[in-house]
mmCIF file of C-alpha atoms in Angstrom:
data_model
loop_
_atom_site.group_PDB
_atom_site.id
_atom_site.type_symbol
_atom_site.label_atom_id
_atom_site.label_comp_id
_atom_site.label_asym_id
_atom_site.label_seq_id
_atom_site.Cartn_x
_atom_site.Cartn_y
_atom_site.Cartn_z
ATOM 1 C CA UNK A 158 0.000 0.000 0.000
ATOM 2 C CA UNK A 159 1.050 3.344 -1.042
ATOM 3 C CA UNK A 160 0.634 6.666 0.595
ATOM 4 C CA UNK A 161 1.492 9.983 -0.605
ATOM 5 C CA UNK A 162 -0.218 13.511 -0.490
ATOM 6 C CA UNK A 163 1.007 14.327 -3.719
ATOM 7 C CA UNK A 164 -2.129 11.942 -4.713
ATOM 8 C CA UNK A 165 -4.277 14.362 -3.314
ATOM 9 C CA UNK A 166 -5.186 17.559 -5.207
ATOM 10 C CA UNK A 167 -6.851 20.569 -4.573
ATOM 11 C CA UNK A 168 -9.192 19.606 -6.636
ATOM 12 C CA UNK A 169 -10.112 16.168 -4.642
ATOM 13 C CA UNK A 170 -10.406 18.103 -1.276
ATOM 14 C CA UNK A 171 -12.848 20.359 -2.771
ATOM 15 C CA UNK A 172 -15.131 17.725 -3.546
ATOM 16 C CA UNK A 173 -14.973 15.514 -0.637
ATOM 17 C CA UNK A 174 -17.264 17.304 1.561
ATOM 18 C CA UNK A 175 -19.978 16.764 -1.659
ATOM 19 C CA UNK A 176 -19.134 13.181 -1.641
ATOM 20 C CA UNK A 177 -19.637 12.901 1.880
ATOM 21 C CA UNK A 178 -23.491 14.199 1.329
ATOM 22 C CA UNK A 179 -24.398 11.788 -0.805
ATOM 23 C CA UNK A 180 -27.494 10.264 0.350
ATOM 24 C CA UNK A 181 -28.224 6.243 0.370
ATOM 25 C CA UNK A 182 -30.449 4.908 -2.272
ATOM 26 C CA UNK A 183 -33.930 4.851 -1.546
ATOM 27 C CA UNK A 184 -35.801 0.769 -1.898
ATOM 28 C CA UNK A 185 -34.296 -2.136 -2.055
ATOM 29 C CA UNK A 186 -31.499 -3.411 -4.506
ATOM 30 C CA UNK A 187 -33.079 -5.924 -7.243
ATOM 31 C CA UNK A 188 -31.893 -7.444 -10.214
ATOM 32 C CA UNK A 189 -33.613 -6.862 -13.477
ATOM 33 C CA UNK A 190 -34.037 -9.451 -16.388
ATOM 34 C CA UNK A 191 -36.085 -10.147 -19.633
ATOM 35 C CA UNK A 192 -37.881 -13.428 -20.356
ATOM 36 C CA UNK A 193 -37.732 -14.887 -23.645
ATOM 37 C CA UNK A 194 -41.297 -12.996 -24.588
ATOM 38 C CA UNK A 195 -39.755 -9.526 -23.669
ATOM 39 C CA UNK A 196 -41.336 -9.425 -20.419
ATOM 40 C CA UNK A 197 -38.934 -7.205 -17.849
ATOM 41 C CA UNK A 198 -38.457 -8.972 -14.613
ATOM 42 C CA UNK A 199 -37.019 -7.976 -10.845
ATOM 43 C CA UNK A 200 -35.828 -10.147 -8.085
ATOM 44 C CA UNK A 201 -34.452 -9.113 -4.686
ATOM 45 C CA UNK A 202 -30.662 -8.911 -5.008
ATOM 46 C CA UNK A 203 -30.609 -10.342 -1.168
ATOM 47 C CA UNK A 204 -31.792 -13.846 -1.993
ATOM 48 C CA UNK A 205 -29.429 -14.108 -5.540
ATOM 49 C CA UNK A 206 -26.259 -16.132 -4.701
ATOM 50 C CA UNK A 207 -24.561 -15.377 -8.003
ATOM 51 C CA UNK A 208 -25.091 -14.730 -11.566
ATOM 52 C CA UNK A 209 -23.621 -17.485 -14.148
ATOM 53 C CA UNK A 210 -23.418 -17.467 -18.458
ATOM 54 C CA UNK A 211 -22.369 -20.847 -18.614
ATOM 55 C CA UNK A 212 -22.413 -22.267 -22.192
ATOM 56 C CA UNK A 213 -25.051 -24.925 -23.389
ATOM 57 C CA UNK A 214 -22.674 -27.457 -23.504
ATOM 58 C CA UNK A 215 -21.949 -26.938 -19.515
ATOM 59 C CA UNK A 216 -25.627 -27.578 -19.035
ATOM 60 C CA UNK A 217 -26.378 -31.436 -19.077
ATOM 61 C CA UNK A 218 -29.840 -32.557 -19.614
ATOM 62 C CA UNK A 219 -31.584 -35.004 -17.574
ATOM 63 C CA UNK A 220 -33.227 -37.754 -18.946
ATOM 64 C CA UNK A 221 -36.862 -37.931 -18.492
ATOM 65 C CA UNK A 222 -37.380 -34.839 -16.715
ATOM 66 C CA UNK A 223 -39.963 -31.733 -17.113
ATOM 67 C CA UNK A 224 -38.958 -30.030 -20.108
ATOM 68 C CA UNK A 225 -38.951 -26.962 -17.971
ATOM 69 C CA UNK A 226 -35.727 -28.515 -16.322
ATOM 70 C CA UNK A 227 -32.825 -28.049 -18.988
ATOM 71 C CA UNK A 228 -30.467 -29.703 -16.706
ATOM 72 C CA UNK A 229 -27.498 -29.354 -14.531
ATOM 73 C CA UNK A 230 -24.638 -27.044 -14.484
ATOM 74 C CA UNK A 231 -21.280 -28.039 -12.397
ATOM 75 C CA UNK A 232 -20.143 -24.778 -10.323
ATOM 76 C CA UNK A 233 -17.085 -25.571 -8.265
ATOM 77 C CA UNK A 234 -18.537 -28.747 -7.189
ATOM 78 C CA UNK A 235 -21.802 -28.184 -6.823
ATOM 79 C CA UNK A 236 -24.777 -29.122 -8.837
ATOM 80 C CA UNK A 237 -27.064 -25.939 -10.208
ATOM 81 C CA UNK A 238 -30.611 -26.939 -11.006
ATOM 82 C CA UNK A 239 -31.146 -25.120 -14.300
ATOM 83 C CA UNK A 240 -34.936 -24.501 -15.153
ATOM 84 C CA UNK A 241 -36.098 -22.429 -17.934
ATOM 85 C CA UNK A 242 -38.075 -19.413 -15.447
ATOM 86 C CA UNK A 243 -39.874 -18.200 -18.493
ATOM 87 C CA UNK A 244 -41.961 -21.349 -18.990
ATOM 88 C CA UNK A 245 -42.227 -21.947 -15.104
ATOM 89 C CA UNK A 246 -43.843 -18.688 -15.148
ATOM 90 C CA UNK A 247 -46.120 -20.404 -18.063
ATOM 91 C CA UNK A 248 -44.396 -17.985 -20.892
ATOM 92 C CA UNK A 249 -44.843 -19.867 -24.069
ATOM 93 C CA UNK A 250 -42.017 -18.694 -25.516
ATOM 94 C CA UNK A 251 -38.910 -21.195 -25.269
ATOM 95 C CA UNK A 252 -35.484 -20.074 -24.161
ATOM 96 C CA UNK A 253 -32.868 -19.887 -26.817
ATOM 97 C CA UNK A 254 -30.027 -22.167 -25.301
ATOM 98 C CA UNK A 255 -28.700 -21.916 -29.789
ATOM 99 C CA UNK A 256 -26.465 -19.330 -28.521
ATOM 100 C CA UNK A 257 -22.572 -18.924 -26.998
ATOM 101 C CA UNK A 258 -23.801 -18.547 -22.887
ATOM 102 C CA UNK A 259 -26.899 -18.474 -21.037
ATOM 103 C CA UNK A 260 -27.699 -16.049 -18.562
ATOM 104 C CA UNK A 261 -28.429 -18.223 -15.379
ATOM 105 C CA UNK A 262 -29.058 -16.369 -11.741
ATOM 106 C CA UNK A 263 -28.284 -18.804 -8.928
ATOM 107 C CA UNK A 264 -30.522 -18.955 -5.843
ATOM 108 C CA UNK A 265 -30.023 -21.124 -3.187
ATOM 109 C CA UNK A 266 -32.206 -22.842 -0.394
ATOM 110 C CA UNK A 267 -30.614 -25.211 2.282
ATOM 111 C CA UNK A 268 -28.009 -27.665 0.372
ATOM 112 C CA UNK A 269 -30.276 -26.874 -3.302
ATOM 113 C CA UNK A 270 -28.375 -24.941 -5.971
ATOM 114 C CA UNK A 271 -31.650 -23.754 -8.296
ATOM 115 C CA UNK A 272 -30.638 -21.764 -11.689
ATOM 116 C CA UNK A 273 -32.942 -19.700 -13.334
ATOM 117 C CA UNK A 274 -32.361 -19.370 -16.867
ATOM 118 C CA UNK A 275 -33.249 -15.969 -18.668
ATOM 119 C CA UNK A 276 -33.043 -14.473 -22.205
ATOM 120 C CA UNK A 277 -31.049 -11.325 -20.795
ATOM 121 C CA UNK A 278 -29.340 -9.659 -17.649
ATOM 122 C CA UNK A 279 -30.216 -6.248 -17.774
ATOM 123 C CA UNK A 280 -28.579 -4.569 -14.232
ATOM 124 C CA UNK A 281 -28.900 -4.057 -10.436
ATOM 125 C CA UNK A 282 -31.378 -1.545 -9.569
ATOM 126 C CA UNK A 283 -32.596 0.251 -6.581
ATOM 127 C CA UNK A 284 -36.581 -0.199 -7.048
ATOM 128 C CA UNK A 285 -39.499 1.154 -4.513
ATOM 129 C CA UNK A 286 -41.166 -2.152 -3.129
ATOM 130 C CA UNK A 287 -44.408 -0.274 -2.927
ATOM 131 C CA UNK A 288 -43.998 0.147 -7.098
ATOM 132 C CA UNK A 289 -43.562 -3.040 -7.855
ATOM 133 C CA UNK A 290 -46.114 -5.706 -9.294
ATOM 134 C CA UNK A 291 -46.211 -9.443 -8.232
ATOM 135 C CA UNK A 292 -48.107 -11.304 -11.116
ATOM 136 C CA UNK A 293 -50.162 -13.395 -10.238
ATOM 137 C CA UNK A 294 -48.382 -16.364 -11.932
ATOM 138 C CA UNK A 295 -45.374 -15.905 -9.697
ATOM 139 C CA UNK A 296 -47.293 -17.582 -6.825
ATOM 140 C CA UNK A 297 -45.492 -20.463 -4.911
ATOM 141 C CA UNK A 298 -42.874 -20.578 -8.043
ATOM 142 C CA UNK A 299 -40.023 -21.174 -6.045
ATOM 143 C CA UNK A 300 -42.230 -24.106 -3.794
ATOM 144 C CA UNK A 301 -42.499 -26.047 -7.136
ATOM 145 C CA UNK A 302 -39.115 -25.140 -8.349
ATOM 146 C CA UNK A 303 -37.490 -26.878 -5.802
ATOM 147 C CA UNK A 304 -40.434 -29.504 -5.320
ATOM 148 C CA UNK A 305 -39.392 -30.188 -9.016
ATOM 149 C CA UNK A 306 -35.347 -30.181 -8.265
ATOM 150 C CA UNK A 307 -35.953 -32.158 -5.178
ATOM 151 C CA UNK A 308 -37.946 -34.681 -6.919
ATOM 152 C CA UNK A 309 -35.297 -35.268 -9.826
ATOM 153 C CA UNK A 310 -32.396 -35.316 -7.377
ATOM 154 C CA UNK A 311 -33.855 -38.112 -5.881
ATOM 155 C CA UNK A 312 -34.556 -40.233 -9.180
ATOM 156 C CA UNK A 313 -31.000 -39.295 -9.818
ATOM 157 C CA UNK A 314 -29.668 -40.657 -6.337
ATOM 158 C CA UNK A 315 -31.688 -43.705 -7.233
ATOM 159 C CA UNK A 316 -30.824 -44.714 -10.315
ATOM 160 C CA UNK A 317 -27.079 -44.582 -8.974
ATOM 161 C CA UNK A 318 -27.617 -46.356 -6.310
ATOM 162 C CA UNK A 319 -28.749 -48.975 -8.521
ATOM 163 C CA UNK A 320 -26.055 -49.797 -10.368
#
């Protein structure tokens, strides 16, 4: 680490007391995506573990599953649940997975990885709670997400076990 007060100019001490008065953003931070039919979304940045663009290839589909499930996705070891959100949301518009990466936000609940693929990451935003819409779709989405993760993890473990 360096320190020198050459690095400060006059200019930089004029402005600090303006920085210091800048006020905190007002809401909550969210992050906002588009579905596959153009639809804008926002979820609370609090419950996102990360955001992924792994490639289609990464993704490995699992046999006899919903086709809202488009597979799994190895992160440092740990399996991500990826589900198309658009069609969980009953969108009938298909994600494009033809493409170099997938936009994929990672939420996680107990020991369950659960990816959400979207068409598009657009940024973090502070939004006003009180402004926001819920649709009416959205309803106990995540409950069947990971009803529907849960369930296949356990086929999985089974048909392992098997052999």
């Amino acid at each position: 680490m360096v320190a020198n007060s050459d690095f400060v100019t006059d200019s930089a001490l004029e402005q600090a007391p303006e920085l210091q008065e800048l006020e905190s953003p007002e809401g909550e931070l969210y992050l906002r995506f588009y579905l596959p039919s153009g639809d804008e979304f926002a979820l609370p940045a609090t419950g996102i573990k990360e955001v992924i663009d792994p490639s289609p290839e990464q993704i490995t589909p699992i046999p006899n599953a919903s086709p809202l499930l488009l597979g799994t996705f190895n992160r440092r070891g740990r399996v991500i649940w990826v589900s198309d959100l658009g069609q969980f949301l009953g969108d009938k518009t298909v994600l494009n997975t033809d493409r170099i990466e997938i936009p994929v936000i990672a939420i996680e609940d107990q020991d369950t990885m659960l990816g959400l693929a979207v068409q598009q990451i657009v940024c973090t935003d502070w939004l006003d709670v009180e402004k926001l819409h819920m649709p009416t779709n959205v309803v106990g989405l995540v409950t069947v997400m990971w009803a529907a993760a849960t369930r296949h993890a356990w086929q999985l473990r089974s048909i392992i076990h098997d052999y």
